[in-house]
Tab-separated table of C-alpha atoms in Angstrom:
chain	number	residue	atom	x	y	z
A	8	MET	CA	12.665	190.177	69.907
A	9	ASP	CA	14.821	188.856	66.984
A	10	LEU	CA	18.642	189.088	66.760
A	11	GLN	CA	18.659	191.187	63.676
A	12	TYR	CA	16.269	193.687	65.196
A	13	GLU	CA	18.426	193.867	68.300
A	14	LYS	CA	21.531	194.359	66.101
A	15	ASP	CA	19.815	197.171	64.166
A	16	GLU	CA	18.660	198.841	67.292
A	17	ILE	CA	22.209	198.828	68.968
A	18	SER	CA	23.560	200.196	65.546
A	19	THR	CA	21.103	203.025	65.634
A	20	LEU	CA	21.849	203.865	69.231
A	21	ASN	CA	25.536	203.980	68.530
A	22	GLU	CA	24.926	206.188	65.533
A	23	ASN	CA	22.642	208.491	67.385
A	24	ALA	CA	25.263	208.801	70.203
A	25	LYS	CA	27.767	209.874	67.550
A	26	VAL	CA	25.391	212.475	66.166
A	27	THR	CA	24.716	214.020	69.360
A	28	ASN	CA	28.205	213.583	70.648
A	29	SER	CA	27.098	211.508	73.651
A	30	LYS	CA	29.640	209.862	75.873
A	31	PHE	CA	27.374	206.721	76.096
A	32	TYR	CA	23.923	205.238	75.495
A	33	ILE	CA	21.749	202.989	77.605
A	34	ASP	CA	21.380	199.502	76.325
A	35	PRO	CA	17.580	198.975	76.178
A	36	LYS	CA	17.900	195.252	77.378
A	37	THR	CA	20.403	195.436	80.131
A	38	LYS	CA	20.179	199.135	81.132
A	39	TYR	CA	23.929	199.257	81.213
A	40	LYS	CA	25.728	202.333	79.904
A	41	VAL	CA	27.427	201.427	76.608
A	42	ILE	CA	30.447	203.530	75.286
A	43	PRO	CA	29.911	204.254	71.435
A	44	THR	CA	32.483	203.918	68.704
A	45	HIS	CA	33.385	207.700	68.453
A	46	VAL	CA	34.291	207.674	72.162
A	47	HIS	CA	36.739	204.798	71.748
A	48	GLU	CA	38.278	206.371	68.628
A	49	LYS	CA	39.036	209.442	70.689
A	50	ARG	CA	40.834	207.183	73.373
A	51	GLY	CA	43.067	205.951	70.574
A	52	THR	CA	43.715	202.543	71.825
A	53	CYS	CA	41.781	199.301	72.934
A	54	CYS	CA	41.328	199.343	76.777
A	55	GLY	CA	41.107	195.566	77.077
A	56	ASN	CA	37.587	195.361	78.472
A	57	MET	CA	35.919	193.754	75.503
A	58	CYS	CA	33.813	196.741	74.711
A	59	ARG	CA	30.763	196.270	72.373
A	60	HIS	CA	31.828	199.072	69.868
A	61	CYS	CA	35.645	198.582	69.968
A	62	PRO	CA	37.215	199.938	66.799
A	63	TYR	CA	40.536	198.237	67.451
A	64	ASP	CA	39.356	194.474	67.288
A	65	TRP	CA	39.963	193.991	71.036
A	66	VAL	CA	43.732	193.980	70.466
A	67	ASN	CA	44.485	194.481	74.259
A	68	VAL	CA	42.064	191.806	75.429
A	69	LYS	CA	43.767	189.133	77.426
A	70	HIS	CA	42.180	185.843	76.606
A	71	SER	CA	42.292	183.240	79.240
A	72	LYS	CA	41.851	179.580	79.021
A	73	VAL	CA	38.473	178.310	80.453
A	74	SER	CA	38.327	174.801	81.543
């Protein structure tokens, strides 16, 4: 599966979740629940968990130095 196809598929899943007002969708590759953008926007701030669809540019993510 090529990277652009995966990005397009994720974008479609995110958009479909918004249209259906779903609180999450299932990532087809990992089977993890993913919180879509519209849910993050309702929250109002970045939670700091490096979420895939964070509309706040991960402002509360604490970056640690990896040796």
